[in-house]
Structure formats: C-alpha cells, structure tokens
Short mmCIF file of N, CA and C and ligand atoms in Angstrom, two decimals:
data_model
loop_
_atom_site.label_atom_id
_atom_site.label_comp_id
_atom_site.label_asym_id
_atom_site.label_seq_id
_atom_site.Cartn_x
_atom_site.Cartn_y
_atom_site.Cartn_z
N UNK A 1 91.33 144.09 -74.91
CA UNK A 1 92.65 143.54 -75.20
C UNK A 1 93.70 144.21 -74.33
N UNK A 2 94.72 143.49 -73.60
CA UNK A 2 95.83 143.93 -72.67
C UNK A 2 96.78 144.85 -73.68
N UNK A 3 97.10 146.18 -72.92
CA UNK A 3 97.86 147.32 -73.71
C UNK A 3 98.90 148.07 -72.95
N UNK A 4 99.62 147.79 -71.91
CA UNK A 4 100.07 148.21 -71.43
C UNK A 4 101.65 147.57 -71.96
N UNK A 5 102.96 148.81 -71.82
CA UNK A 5 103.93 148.36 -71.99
C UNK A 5 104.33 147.25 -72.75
N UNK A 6 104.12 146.18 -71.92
CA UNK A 6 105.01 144.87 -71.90
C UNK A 6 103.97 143.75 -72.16
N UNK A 7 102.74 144.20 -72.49
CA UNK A 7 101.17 143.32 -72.74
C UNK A 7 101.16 143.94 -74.67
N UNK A 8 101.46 144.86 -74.41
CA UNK A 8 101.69 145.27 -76.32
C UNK A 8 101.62 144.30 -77.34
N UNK A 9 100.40 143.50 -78.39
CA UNK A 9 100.47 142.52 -78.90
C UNK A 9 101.53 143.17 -80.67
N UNK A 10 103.06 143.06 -81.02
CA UNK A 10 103.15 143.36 -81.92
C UNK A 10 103.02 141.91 -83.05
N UNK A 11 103.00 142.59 -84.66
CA UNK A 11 102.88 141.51 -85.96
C UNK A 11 104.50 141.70 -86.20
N UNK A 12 105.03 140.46 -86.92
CA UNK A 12 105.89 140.29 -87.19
C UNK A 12 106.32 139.13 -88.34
N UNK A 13 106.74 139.29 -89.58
CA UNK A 13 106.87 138.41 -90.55
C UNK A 13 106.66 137.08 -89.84
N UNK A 14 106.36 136.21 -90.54
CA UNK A 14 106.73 134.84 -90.17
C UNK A 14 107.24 133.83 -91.12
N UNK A 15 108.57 133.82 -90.13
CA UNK A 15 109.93 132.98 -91.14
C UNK A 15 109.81 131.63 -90.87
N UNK A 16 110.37 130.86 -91.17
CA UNK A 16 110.73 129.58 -91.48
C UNK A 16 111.09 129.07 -90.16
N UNK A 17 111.98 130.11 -89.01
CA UNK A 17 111.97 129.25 -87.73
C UNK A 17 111.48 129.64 -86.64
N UNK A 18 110.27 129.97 -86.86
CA UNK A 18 109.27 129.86 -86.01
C UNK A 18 107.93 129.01 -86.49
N UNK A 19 107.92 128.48 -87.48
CA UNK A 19 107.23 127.45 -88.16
C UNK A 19 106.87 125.93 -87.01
N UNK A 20 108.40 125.96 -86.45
CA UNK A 20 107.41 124.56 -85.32
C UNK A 20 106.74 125.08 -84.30
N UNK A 21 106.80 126.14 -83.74
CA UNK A 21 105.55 126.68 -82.46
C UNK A 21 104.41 127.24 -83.18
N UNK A 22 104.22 127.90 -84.29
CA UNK A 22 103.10 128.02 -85.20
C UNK A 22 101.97 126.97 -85.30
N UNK A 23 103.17 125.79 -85.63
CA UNK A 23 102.33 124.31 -86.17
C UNK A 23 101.59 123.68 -84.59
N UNK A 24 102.41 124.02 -83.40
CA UNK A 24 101.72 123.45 -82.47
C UNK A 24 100.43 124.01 -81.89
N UNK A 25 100.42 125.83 -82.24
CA UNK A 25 99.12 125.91 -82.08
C UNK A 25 98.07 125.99 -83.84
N UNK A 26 98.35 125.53 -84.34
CA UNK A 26 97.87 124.88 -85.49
C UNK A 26 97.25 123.66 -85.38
N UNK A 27 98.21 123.06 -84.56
CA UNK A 27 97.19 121.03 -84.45
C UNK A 27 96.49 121.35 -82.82
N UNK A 28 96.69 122.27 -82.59
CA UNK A 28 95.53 122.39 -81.11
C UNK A 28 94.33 123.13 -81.86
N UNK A 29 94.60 123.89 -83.04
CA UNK A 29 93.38 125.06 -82.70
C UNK A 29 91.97 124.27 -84.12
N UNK A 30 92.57 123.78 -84.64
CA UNK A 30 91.98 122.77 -85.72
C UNK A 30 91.96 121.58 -86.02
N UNK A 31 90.53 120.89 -86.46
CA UNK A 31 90.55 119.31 -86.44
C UNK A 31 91.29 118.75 -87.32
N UNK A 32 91.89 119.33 -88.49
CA UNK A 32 92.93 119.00 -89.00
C UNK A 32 93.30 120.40 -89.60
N UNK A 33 94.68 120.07 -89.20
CA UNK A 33 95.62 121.47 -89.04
C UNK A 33 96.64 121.37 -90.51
N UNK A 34 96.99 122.94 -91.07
CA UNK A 34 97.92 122.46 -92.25
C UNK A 34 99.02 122.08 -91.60
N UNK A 35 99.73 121.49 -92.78
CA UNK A 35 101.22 120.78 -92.54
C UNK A 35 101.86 122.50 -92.85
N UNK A 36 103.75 121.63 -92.07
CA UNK A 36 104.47 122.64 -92.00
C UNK A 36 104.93 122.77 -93.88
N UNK A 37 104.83 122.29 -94.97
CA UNK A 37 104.99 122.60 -96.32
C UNK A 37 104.04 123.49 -96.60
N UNK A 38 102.82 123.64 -96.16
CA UNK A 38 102.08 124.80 -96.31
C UNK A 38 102.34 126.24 -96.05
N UNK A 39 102.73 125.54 -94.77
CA UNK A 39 103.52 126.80 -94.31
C UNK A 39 104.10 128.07 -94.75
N UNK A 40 104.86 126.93 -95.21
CA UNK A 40 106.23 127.50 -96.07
C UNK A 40 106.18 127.84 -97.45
N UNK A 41 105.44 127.26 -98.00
CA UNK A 41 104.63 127.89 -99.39
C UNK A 41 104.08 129.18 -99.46
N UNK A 42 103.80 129.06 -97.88
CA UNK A 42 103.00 131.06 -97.52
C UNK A 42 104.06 131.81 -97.24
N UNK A 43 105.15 131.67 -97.66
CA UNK A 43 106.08 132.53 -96.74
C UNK A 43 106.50 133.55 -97.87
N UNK A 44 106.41 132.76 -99.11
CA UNK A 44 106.57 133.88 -100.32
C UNK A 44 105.61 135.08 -100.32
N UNK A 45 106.43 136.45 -100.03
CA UNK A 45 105.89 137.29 -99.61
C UNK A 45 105.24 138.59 -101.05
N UNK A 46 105.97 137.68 -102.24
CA UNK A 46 105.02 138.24 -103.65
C UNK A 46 103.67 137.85 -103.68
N UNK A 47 103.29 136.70 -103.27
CA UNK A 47 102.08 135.89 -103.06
C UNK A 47 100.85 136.01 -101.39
N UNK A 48 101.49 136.38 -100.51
CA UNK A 48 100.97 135.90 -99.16
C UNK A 48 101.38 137.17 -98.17
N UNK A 49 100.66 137.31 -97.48
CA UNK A 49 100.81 138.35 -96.05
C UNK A 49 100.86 137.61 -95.07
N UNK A 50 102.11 136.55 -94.30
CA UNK A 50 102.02 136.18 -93.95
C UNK A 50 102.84 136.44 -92.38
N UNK A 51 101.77 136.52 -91.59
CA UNK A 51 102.25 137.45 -89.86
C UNK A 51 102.01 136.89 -88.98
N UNK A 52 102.55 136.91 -87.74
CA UNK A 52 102.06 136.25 -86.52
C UNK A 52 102.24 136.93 -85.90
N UNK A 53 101.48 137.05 -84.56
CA UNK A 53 101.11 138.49 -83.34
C UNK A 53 101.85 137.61 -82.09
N UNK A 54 102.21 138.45 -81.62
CA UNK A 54 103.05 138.71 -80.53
C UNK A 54 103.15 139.25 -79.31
N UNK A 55 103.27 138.71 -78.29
CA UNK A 55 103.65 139.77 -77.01
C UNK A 55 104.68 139.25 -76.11
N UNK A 56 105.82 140.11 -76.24
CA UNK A 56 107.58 139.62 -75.89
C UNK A 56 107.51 138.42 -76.96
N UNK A 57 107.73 137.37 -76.35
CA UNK A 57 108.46 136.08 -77.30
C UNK A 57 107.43 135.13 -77.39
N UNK A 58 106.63 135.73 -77.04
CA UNK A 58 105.11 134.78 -77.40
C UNK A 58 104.31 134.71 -78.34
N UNK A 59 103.77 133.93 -79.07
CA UNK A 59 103.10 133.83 -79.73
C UNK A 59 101.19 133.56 -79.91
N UNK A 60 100.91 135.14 -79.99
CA UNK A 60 99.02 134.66 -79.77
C UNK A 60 98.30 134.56 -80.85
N UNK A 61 99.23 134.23 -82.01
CA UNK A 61 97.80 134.44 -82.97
C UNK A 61 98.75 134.66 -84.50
N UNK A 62 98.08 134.21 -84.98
CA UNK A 62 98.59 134.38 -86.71
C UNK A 62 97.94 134.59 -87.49
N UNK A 63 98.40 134.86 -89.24
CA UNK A 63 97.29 135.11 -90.06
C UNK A 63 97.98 134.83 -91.43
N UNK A 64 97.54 133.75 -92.45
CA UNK A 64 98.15 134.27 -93.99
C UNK A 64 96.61 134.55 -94.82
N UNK A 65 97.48 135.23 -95.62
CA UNK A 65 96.44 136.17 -97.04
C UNK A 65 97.22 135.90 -97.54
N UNK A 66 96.33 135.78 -99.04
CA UNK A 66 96.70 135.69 -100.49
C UNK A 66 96.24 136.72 -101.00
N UNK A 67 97.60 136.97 -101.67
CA UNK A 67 96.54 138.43 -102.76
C UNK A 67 96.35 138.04 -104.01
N UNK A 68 95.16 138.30 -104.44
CA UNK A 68 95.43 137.56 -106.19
C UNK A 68 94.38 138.91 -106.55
N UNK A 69 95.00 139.67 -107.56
CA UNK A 69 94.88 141.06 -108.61
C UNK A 69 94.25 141.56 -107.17
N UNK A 70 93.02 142.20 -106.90
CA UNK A 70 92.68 143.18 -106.15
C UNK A 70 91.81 142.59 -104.92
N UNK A 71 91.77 141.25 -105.00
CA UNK A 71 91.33 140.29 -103.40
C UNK A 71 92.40 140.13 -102.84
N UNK A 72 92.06 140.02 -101.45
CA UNK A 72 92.37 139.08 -100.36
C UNK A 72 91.43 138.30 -99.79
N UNK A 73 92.21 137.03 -100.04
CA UNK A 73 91.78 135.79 -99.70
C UNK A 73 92.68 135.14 -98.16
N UNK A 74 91.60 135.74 -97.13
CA UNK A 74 92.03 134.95 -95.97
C UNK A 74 91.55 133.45 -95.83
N UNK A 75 93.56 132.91 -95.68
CA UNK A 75 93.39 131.32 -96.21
C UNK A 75 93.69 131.01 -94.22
N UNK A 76 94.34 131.60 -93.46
CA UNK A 76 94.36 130.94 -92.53
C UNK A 76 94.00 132.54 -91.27
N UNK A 77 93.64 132.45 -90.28
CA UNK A 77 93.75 132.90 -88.72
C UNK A 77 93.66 132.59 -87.61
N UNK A 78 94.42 132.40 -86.72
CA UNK A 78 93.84 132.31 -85.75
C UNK A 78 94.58 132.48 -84.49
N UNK A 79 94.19 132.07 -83.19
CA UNK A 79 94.34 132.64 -81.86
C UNK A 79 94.74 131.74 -80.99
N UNK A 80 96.23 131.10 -80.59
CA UNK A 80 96.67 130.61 -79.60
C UNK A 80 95.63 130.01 -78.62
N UNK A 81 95.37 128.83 -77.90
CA UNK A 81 94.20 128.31 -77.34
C UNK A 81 94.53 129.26 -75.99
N UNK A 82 95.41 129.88 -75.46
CA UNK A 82 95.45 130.53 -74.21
C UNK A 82 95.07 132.02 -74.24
N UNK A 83 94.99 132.37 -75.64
CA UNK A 83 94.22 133.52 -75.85
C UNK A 83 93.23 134.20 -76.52
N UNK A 84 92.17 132.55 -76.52
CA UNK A 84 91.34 133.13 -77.36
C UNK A 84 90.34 133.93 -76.18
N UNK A 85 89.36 134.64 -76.95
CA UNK A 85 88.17 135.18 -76.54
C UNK A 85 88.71 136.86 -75.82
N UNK A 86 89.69 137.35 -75.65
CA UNK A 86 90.49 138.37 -75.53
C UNK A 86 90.71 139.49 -76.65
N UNK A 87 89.95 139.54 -77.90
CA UNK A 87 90.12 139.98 -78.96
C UNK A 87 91.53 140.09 -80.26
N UNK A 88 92.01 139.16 -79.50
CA UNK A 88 93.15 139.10 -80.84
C UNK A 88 92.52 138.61 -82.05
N UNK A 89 91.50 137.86 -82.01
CA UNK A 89 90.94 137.61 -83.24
C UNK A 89 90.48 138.41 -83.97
N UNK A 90 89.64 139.38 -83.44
CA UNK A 90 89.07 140.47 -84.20
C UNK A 90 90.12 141.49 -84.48
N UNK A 91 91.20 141.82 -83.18
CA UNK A 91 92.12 142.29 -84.34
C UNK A 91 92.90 142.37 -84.89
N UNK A 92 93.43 140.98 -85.30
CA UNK A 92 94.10 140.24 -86.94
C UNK A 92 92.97 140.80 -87.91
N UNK A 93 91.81 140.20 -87.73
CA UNK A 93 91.10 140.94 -88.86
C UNK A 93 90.84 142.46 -89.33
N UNK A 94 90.99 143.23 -87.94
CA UNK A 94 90.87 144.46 -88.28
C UNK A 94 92.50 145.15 -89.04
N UNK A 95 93.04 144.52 -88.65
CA UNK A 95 94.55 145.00 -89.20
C UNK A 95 94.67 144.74 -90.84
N UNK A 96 93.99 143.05 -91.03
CA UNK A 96 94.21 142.22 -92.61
C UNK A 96 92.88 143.76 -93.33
N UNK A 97 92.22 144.49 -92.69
CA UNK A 97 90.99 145.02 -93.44
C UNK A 97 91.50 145.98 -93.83
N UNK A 98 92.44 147.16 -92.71
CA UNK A 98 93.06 147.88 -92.89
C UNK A 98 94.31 148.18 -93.63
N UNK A 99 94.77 146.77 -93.87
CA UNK A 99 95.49 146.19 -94.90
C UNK A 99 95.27 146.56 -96.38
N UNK A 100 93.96 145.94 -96.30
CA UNK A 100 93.46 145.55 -97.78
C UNK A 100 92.66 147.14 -98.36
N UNK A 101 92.60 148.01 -97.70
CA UNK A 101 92.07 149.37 -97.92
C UNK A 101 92.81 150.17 -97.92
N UNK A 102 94.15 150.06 -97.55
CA UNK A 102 95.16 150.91 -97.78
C UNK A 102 95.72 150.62 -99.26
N UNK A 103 95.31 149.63 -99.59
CA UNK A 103 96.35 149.05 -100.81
C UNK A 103 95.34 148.89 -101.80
N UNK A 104 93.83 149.29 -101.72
CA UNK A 104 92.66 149.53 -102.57
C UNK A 104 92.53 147.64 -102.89
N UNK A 105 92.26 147.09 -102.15
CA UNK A 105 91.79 145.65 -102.43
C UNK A 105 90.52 145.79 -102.17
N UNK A 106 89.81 145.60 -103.18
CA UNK A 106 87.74 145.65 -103.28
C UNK A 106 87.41 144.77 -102.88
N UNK A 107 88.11 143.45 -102.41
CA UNK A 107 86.82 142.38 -100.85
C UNK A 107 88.20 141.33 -100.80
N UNK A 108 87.49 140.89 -99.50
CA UNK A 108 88.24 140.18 -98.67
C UNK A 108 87.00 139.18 -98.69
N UNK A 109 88.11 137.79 -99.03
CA UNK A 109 87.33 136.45 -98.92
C UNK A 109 87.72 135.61 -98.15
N UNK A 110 86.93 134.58 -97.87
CA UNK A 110 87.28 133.54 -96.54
C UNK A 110 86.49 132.41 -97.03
N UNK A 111 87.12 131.33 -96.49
CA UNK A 111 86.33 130.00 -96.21
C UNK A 111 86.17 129.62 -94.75
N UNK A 112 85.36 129.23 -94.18
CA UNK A 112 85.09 129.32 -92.58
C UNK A 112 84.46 127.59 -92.66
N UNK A 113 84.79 126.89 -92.29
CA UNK A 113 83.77 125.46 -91.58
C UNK A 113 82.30 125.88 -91.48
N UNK A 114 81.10 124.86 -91.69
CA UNK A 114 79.99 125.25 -91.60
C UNK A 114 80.07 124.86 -89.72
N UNK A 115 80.54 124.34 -89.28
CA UNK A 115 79.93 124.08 -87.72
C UNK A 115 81.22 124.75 -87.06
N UNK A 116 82.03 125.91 -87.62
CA UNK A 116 83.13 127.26 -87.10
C UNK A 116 81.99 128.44 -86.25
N UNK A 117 81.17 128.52 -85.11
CA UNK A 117 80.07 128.83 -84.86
C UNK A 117 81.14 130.53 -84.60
N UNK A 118 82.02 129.99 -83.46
CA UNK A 118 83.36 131.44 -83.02
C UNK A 118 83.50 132.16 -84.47
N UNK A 119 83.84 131.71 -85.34
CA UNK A 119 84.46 132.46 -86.55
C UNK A 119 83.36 133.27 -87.07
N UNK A 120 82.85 132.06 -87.54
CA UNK A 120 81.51 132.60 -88.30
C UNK A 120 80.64 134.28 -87.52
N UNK A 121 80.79 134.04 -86.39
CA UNK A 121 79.97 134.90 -85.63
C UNK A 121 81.23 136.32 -85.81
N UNK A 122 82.58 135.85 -85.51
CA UNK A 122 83.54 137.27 -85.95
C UNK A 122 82.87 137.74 -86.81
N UNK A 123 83.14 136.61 -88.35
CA UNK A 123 83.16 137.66 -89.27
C UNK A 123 81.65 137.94 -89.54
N UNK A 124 81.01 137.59 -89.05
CA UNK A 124 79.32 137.97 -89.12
C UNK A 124 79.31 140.10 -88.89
N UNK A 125 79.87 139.42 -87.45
CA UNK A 125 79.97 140.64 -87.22
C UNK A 125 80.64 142.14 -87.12
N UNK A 126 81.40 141.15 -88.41
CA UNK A 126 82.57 142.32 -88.73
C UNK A 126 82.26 142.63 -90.38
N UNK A 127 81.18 142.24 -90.88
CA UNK A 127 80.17 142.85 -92.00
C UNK A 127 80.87 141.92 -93.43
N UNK A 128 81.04 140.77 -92.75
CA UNK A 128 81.29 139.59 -94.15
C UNK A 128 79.62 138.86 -94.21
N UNK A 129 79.38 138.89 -95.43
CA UNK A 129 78.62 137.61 -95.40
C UNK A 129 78.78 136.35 -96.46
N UNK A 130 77.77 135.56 -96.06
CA UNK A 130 77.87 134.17 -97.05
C UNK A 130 77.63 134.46 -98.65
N UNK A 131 78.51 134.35 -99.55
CA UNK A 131 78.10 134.16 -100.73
C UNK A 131 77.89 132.89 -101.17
N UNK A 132 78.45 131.61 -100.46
CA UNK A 132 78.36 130.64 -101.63
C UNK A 132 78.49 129.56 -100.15
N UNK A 133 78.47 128.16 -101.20
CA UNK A 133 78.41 126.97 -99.66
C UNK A 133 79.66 126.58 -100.45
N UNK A 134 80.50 125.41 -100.61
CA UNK A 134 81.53 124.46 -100.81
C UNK A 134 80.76 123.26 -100.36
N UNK A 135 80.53 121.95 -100.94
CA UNK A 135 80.15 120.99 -100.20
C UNK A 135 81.00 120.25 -100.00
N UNK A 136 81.41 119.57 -98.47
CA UNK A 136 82.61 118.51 -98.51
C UNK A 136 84.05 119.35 -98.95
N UNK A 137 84.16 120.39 -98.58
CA UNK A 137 85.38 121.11 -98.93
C UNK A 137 86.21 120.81 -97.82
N UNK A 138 85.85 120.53 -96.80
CA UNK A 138 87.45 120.36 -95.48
C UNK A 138 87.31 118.68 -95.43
N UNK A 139 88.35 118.06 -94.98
CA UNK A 139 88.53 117.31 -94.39
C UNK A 139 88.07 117.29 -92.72
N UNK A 140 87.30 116.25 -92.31
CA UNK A 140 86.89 116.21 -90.78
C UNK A 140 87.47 114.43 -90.71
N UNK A 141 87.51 114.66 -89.17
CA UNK A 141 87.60 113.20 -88.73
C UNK A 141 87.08 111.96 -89.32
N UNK A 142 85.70 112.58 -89.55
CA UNK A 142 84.60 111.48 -89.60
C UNK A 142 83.81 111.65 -91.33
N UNK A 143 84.66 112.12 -92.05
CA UNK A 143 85.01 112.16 -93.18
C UNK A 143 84.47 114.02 -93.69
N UNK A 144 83.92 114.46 -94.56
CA UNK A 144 84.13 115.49 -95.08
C UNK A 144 83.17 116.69 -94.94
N UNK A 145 83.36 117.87 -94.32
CA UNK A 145 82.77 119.15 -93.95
C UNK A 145 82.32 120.36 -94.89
N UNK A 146 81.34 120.82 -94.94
CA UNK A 146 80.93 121.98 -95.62
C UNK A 146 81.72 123.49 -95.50
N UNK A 147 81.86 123.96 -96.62
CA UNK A 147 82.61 125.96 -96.46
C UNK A 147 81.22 126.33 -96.35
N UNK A 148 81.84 127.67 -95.48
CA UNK A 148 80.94 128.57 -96.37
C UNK A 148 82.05 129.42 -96.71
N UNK A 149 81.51 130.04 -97.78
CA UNK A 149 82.54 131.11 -98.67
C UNK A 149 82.17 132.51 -98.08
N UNK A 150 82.65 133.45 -97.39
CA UNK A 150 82.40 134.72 -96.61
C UNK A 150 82.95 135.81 -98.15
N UNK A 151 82.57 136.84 -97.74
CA UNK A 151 82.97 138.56 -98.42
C UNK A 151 82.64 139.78 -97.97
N UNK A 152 84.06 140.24 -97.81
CA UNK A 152 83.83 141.42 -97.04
C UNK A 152 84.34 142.47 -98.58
N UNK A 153 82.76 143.02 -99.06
CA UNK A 153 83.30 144.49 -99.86
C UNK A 153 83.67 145.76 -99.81
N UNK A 154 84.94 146.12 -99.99
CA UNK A 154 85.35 146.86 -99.42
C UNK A 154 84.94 148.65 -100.34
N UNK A 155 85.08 148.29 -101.71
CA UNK A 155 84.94 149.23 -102.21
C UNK A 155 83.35 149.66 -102.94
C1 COA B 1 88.05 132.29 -84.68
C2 COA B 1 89.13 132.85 -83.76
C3 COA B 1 90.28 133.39 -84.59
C4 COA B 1 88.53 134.02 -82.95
O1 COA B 1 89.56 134.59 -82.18
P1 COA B 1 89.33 135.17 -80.70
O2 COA B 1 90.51 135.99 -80.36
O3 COA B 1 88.99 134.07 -79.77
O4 COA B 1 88.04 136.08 -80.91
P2 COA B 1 87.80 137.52 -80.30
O5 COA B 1 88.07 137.49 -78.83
O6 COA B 1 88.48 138.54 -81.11
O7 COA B 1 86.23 137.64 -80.50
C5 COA B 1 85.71 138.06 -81.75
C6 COA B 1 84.26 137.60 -81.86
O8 COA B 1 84.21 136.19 -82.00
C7 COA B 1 83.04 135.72 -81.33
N1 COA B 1 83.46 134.88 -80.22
C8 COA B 1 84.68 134.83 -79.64
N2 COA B 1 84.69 133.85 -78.70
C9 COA B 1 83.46 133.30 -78.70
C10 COA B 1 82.85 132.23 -77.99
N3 COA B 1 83.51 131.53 -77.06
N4 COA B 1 81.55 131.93 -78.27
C11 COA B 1 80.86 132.59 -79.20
N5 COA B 1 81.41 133.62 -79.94
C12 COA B 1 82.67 133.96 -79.67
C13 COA B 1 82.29 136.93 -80.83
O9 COA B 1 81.42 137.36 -81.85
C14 COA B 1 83.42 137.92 -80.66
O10 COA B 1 82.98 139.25 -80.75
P3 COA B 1 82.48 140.05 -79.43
O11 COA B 1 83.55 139.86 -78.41
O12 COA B 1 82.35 141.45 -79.92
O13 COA B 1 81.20 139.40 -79.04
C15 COA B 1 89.59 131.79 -82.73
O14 COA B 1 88.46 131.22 -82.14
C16 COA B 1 90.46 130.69 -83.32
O15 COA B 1 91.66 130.86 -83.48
N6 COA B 1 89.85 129.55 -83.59
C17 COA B 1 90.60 128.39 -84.11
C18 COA B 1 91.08 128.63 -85.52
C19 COA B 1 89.93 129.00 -86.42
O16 COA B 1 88.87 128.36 -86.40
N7 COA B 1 90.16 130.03 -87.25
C20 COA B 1 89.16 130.49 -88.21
C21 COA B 1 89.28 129.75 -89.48
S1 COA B 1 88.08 130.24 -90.67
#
C-alpha cells in the first residue's frame, strides 16, 4: 500500500455530502448497489461505524458496521474500482478488527455473495469462516443470489 506523505490513505466520518461520489463507486463496484436512503440510515453514528478512506480529496474505499450488543456486523466495504487489488481492502478490515477488539466486540459478521470469489478469499484469509448459507438473499440481475454468512471470533 502507497505511504508516503501525500499517498497517506486517511478514514474519515462519512456525512451526508459526500454521499453522491460514495454512490458512484457503489453502482460501479456492485451488481446492484444500495440506494443513497441507505446510506443515510448508516450515518446514525449510535447504530453504525460509518467511514470512508481517503487520500487528499479522494476517495478509495469505504466501510459501514453495525453494532448490535457485542457484534459487528459488516453490512457494507469496499474499494474504489481504481484501487482495488493495492490493499485498501484488507486494510478497512484490519482497522473494522482493530476496532472491534478495542471495544471487546466477540465476532465480526458478514454476508459476502456466493460467486464474491475477491471477498470471500480476503476474508478467508483474514481467519473468517462460513457459518451458515442465506438462500436467494441478494438480488442479481437475473433474479436471486446466495450469502454466505462469514465470522470472525474474536474473543
Ligand atoms: C472485496 C474488496 C473490498 C477487496 O478490496 P481490495 O483492496 O481489492 O483487496 P486487497 O488488495 O486488500 O486484497 C485483499 C485480498 O483479496 C484477495 N484479492 C484481491 N484482489 C484479488 C483478485 N483480483 N483476485 C483474487 N483475489 C484477490 C486476495 O486474497 C488479497 O490478499 P493477498 O493480496 O494477500 O493475496 C474489493 O474487491 C471490492 O471493493 N469489491 C467490490 C465490493 C465488494 O464486493 N465488497 C465486498 C462485499 S461482501
């Protein structure tokens, strides 16, 4: 990952008006992308950790969590199409982990697409595994896609 100076990826809340460049790499990076009311539903910050990564005025990458009693539930992540494969992905996740262990959260959950091969393989290898399937849980083009349900235990 680029670290120098002015390559520095920082996190930074994410408000309400930066919501339309969010959404555009939102309908590039997924076959169907949330709407901007979703969005904004995550922005309540009693409910959601909701951040987007940065370098100067750019935007590479985002992330919301839900906390509910001692989980986090990663509901969205991901990586600008001009920067994926550079490790910002892995570390949003390493930050949401370091997150959730500072603040004693005992696992981190996810729903991932069954044919998400990139994701799946992150969090493979960042020591989540499959607990459960979802059948027909996403919406696809060509009508409806399988979860798998991921867990990372922390404690
Ligand atoms: C999933 C996603 C966040 C990964 O972000 P990224 O910055 O591209 O990934 P990283 O560069 O941090 O790579 C992390 C791991 O992902 C896997 N990976 C990344 N790019 C890959 C590719 N092109 N092919 C196969 N595996 C790949 C590798 O396991 C990699 O680890 P390694 O470099 O140690 O081998 C990104 O692909 C993305 O935003 N996708 C669209 C949105 C999405 O699907 N989000 C997940 C929803 S559950």
């Amino acid at each position: 990952m680029p670290s120098s100076a002015s390559t520095n990826p920082r996190f930074y809340l994410m408000t309400e008006d930066i919501l339309p460049n969010v959404l555009i790499i939102e309908n590039q990076s997924y076959p169907v992308g949330w709407s901007e009311q979703i969005f904004k539903d995550c922005l309540d910050e009693k409910q959601y950790i909701s951040q987007v990564l940065k370098i100067n005025e750019t935007i590479v990458g985002y992330y919301v969590v839900q906390k509910i009693l001692d989980e986090y539930h990663i509901l969205n992540i991901c990586v600008a199409p001009d920067y994926l494969g550079k490790g910002f992905g892995r570390f949003q996740l390493e930050v949401i982990q370091k997150s959730a262990e500072s603040t004693f959260i005992n696992r981190i959950l996810l729903e991932v697409r069954a044919s998400n091969k990139v994701a799946r393989k992150l969090y493979t290898s960042s020591g989540f595994h499959i607990i459960g399937k979802r059948k027909g849980y996403y919406p696809a083009h060509d009508g409806r896609e399988d979860a798998h349900v991921m867990e990372l235990a922390l404690f």
